[in-house]
PDB file of C-alpha atoms in Angstrom:
ATOM      1  CA  UNK A 117       5.004 -66.715  29.347  1.00 81.00           C
ATOM      2  CA  UNK A 118       3.306 -70.025  28.830  1.00 81.00           C
ATOM      3  CA  UNK A 119       6.393 -72.010  29.800  1.00 87.00           C
ATOM      4  CA  UNK A 120       9.673 -71.571  31.568  1.00 90.00           C
ATOM      5  CA  UNK A 121      11.446 -72.264  28.265  1.00 91.00           C
ATOM      6  CA  UNK A 122       9.661 -69.281  26.627  1.00 86.00           C
ATOM      7  CA  UNK A 123      10.612 -67.035  29.534  1.00 85.00           C
ATOM      8  CA  UNK A 124      14.257 -68.105  29.308  1.00 89.00           C
ATOM      9  CA  UNK A 125      14.246 -67.535  25.530  1.00 86.00           C
ATOM     10  CA  UNK A 126      12.854 -64.011  26.065  1.00 84.00           C
ATOM     11  CA  UNK A 127      15.518 -63.247  28.677  1.00 85.00           C
ATOM     12  CA  UNK A 128      18.248 -64.478  26.326  1.00 86.00           C
ATOM     13  CA  UNK A 129      16.833 -62.389  23.485  1.00 82.00           C
ATOM     14  CA  UNK A 130      16.663 -59.236  25.650  1.00 82.00           C
ATOM     15  CA  UNK A 131      18.911 -59.655  28.712  1.00 85.00           C
ATOM     16  CA  UNK A 132      18.222 -56.067  29.791  1.00 83.00           C
ATOM     17  CA  UNK A 133      14.749 -57.170  30.885  1.00 83.00           C
ATOM     18  CA  UNK A 134      16.133 -59.115  33.815  1.00 84.00           C
ATOM     19  CA  UNK A 135      19.130 -56.964  34.721  1.00 84.00           C
ATOM     20  CA  UNK A 136      18.326 -55.136  37.963  1.00 84.00           C
ATOM     21  CA  UNK A 137      20.093 -51.946  36.864  1.00 79.00           C
ATOM     22  CA  UNK A 138      18.042 -51.831  33.622  1.00 82.00           C
ATOM     23  CA  UNK A 139      14.566 -52.933  34.709  1.00 86.00           C
ATOM     24  CA  UNK A 140      12.550 -53.781  37.813  1.00 89.00           C
ATOM     25  CA  UNK A 141      10.057 -56.528  38.628  1.00 90.00           C
ATOM     26  CA  UNK A 142       7.385 -53.902  39.329  1.00 91.00           C
ATOM     27  CA  UNK A 143       7.978 -52.416  35.888  1.00 90.00           C
ATOM     28  CA  UNK A 144       7.573 -55.833  34.238  1.00 91.00           C
ATOM     29  CA  UNK A 145       4.395 -56.541  36.220  1.00 94.00           C
ATOM     30  CA  UNK A 146       3.040 -53.079  35.416  1.00 95.00           C
ATOM     31  CA  UNK A 147       3.707 -53.460  31.676  1.00 95.00           C
ATOM     32  CA  UNK A 148       2.162 -56.911  31.611  1.00 95.00           C
ATOM     33  CA  UNK A 149      -0.921 -55.623  33.449  1.00 96.00           C
ATOM     34  CA  UNK A 150      -1.246 -52.804  30.942  1.00 96.00           C
ATOM     35  CA  UNK A 151      -0.949 -55.282  28.068  1.00 96.00           C
ATOM     36  CA  UNK A 152      -3.632 -57.505  29.579  1.00 97.00           C
ATOM     37  CA  UNK A 153      -5.889 -54.471  29.919  1.00 95.00           C
ATOM     38  CA  UNK A 154      -5.337 -53.572  26.259  1.00 95.00           C
ATOM     39  CA  UNK A 155      -5.220 -57.014  24.659  1.00 96.00           C
ATOM     40  CA  UNK A 156      -6.494 -59.611  27.109  1.00 96.00           C
ATOM     41  CA  UNK A 157      -4.345 -62.415  28.534  1.00 96.00           C
ATOM     42  CA  UNK A 158      -3.836 -64.256  25.230  1.00 95.00           C
ATOM     43  CA  UNK A 159      -3.071 -61.059  23.310  1.00 96.00           C
ATOM     44  CA  UNK A 160      -0.591 -59.924  25.979  1.00 96.00           C
ATOM     45  CA  UNK A 161       1.206 -63.274  25.799  1.00 93.00           C
ATOM     46  CA  UNK A 162       1.417 -63.099  22.002  1.00 94.00           C
ATOM     47  CA  UNK A 163       2.904 -59.596  22.144  1.00 95.00           C
ATOM     48  CA  UNK A 164       5.407 -60.617  24.833  1.00 93.00           C
ATOM     49  CA  UNK A 165       6.581 -63.584  22.734  1.00 90.00           C
ATOM     50  CA  UNK A 166       6.970 -61.421  19.621  1.00 92.00           C
ATOM     51  CA  UNK A 167       8.529 -58.469  21.446  1.00 90.00           C
ATOM     52  CA  UNK A 168       9.841 -59.261  24.935  1.00 90.00           C
ATOM     53  CA  UNK A 169      11.302 -55.746  25.106  1.00 88.00           C
ATOM     54  CA  UNK A 170       7.771 -54.394  25.609  1.00 92.00           C
ATOM     55  CA  UNK A 171       8.132 -55.412  29.256  1.00 91.00           C
ATOM     56  CA  UNK A 172      10.935 -52.882  29.646  1.00 89.00           C
ATOM     57  CA  UNK A 173       8.703 -49.881  28.935  1.00 89.00           C
ATOM     58  CA  UNK A 174       7.226 -47.419  31.380  1.00 91.00           C
ATOM     59  CA  UNK A 175       3.773 -48.867  32.211  1.00 92.00           C
ATOM     60  CA  UNK A 176       2.084 -45.452  32.227  1.00 91.00           C
ATOM     61  CA  UNK A 177       3.554 -44.600  28.809  1.00 90.00           C
ATOM     62  CA  UNK A 178       2.514 -47.988  27.484  1.00 91.00           C
ATOM     63  CA  UNK A 179      -1.025 -47.317  28.709  1.00 92.00           C
ATOM     64  CA  UNK A 180      -1.155 -44.367  26.309  1.00 92.00           C
ATOM     65  CA  UNK A 181      -0.784 -46.684  23.307  1.00 92.00           C
ATOM     66  CA  UNK A 182      -3.598 -48.330  21.411  1.00 93.00           C
ATOM     67  CA  UNK A 183      -3.913 -52.090  21.045  1.00 94.00           C
ATOM     68  CA  UNK A 184      -3.161 -51.722  17.329  1.00 94.00           C
ATOM     69  CA  UNK A 185       0.041 -49.767  18.012  1.00 94.00           C
ATOM     70  CA  UNK A 186       1.237 -52.391  20.481  1.00 94.00           C
ATOM     71  CA  UNK A 187       0.471 -55.270  18.096  1.00 95.00           C
ATOM     72  CA  UNK A 188       2.026 -53.494  15.096  1.00 94.00           C
ATOM     73  CA  UNK A 189       5.197 -52.754  17.060  1.00 93.00           C
ATOM     74  CA  UNK A 190       5.434 -56.370  18.217  1.00 93.00           C
ATOM     75  CA  UNK A 191       4.991 -57.596  14.636  1.00 93.00           C
ATOM     76  CA  UNK A 192       7.684 -55.225  13.379  1.00 90.00           C
ATOM     77  CA  UNK A 193      10.093 -56.150  16.178  1.00 87.00           C
ATOM     78  CA  UNK A 194       9.583 -59.857  15.536  1.00 89.00           C
ATOM     79  CA  UNK A 195      10.168 -59.347  11.806  1.00 87.00           C
ATOM     80  CA  UNK A 196      13.376 -57.369  12.365  1.00 81.00           C
ATOM     81  CA  UNK A 197      14.677 -59.842  14.945  1.00 80.00           C
ATOM     82  CA  UNK A 198      13.792 -63.086  13.196  1.00 81.00           C
ATOM     83  CA  UNK A 199      13.336 -62.509   9.470  1.00 80.00           C
ATOM     84  CA  UNK A 200      15.942 -60.002   8.346  1.00 72.00           C
ATOM     85  CA  UNK A 201      19.455 -61.179   7.501  1.00 73.00           C
ATOM     86  CA  UNK A 202      21.971 -60.117  10.140  1.00 70.00           C
ATOM     87  CA  UNK A 203      23.560 -57.307   8.121  1.00 65.00           C
ATOM     88  CA  UNK A 204      20.218 -55.777   7.204  1.00 72.00           C
ATOM     89  CA  UNK A 205      19.073 -56.163  10.798  1.00 69.00           C
ATOM     90  CA  UNK A 206      22.109 -54.233  12.033  1.00 76.00           C
ATOM     91  CA  UNK A 207      21.511 -51.424   9.508  1.00 77.00           C
ATOM     92  CA  UNK A 208      17.824 -51.273  10.452  1.00 78.00           C
ATOM     93  CA  UNK A 209      18.688 -50.962  14.130  1.00 80.00           C
ATOM     94  CA  UNK A 210      21.268 -48.294  13.350  1.00 83.00           C
ATOM     95  CA  UNK A 211      18.714 -46.329  11.315  1.00 86.00           C
ATOM     96  CA  UNK A 212      16.162 -46.552  14.121  1.00 84.00           C
ATOM     97  CA  UNK A 213      18.781 -45.408  16.627  1.00 84.00           C
ATOM     98  CA  UNK A 214      19.648 -42.418  14.440  1.00 86.00           C
ATOM     99  CA  UNK A 215      15.983 -41.450  14.142  1.00 86.00           C
ATOM    100  CA  UNK A 216      15.541 -41.678  17.913  1.00 82.00           C
ATOM    101  CA  UNK A 217      18.666 -39.567  18.489  1.00 85.00           C
ATOM    102  CA  UNK A 218      17.417 -37.005  15.946  1.00 85.00           C
ATOM    103  CA  UNK A 219      14.044 -36.772  17.652  1.00 83.00           C
ATOM    104  CA  UNK A 220      15.735 -36.409  21.032  1.00 80.00           C
ATOM    105  CA  UNK A 221      18.023 -33.680  19.731  1.00 81.00           C
ATOM    106  CA  UNK A 222      15.048 -31.825  18.247  1.00 81.00           C
ATOM    107  CA  UNK A 223      13.179 -32.036  21.540  1.00 79.00           C
ATOM    108  CA  UNK A 224      16.175 -30.778  23.522  1.00 80.00           C
ATOM    109  CA  UNK A 225      17.078 -27.952  21.128  1.00 75.00           C
ATOM    110  CA  UNK A 226      16.193 -24.472  22.340  1.00 75.00           C
ATOM    111  CA  UNK A 227      13.011 -23.066  20.882  1.00 66.00           C
ATOM    112  CA  UNK A 228      13.482 -20.381  18.227  1.00 65.00           C
ATOM    113  CA  UNK A 229      13.035 -16.832  19.450  1.00 62.00           C
ATOM    114  CA  UNK A 230       9.670 -15.306  18.638  1.00 57.00           C
ATOM    115  CA  UNK A 231      11.153 -11.804  18.477  1.00 57.00           C
ATOM    116  CA  UNK A 232      12.965 -11.072  15.236  1.00 56.00           C
ATOM    117  CA  UNK A 233      16.307  -9.310  15.469  1.00 56.00           C
ATOM    118  CA  UNK A 234      15.978  -6.279  13.193  1.00 58.00           C
ATOM    119  CA  UNK A 235      19.515  -4.966  13.681  1.00 60.00           C
ATOM    120  CA  UNK A 236      21.778  -5.071  10.664  1.00 55.00           C
TER     121      UNK A 236
END
């Protein structure tokens, strides 16, 4: 962050970033390095201001994203966090959580059997 005040604001917005049981300094450094590689120093700073939570990702997973995906996600996160009225923001977060849970359930569900049961 460009200033200590920006870093404190990011930590207040997403406290999980600085909680040792939720994130690690090496993870933050790794994510920031990945962002710099994708977007340059200025682009990485802009994304971190818009979406501080990006620093809580897995750096190797983040490296699999495109610069456009990272920027678009930061823009969306900033919009949801700063522009939506509180009630709508809560519903949006709930909807996103439900989608994530649905995807997780689909990934964990056993694969359908490829052999048809022909018994009646």
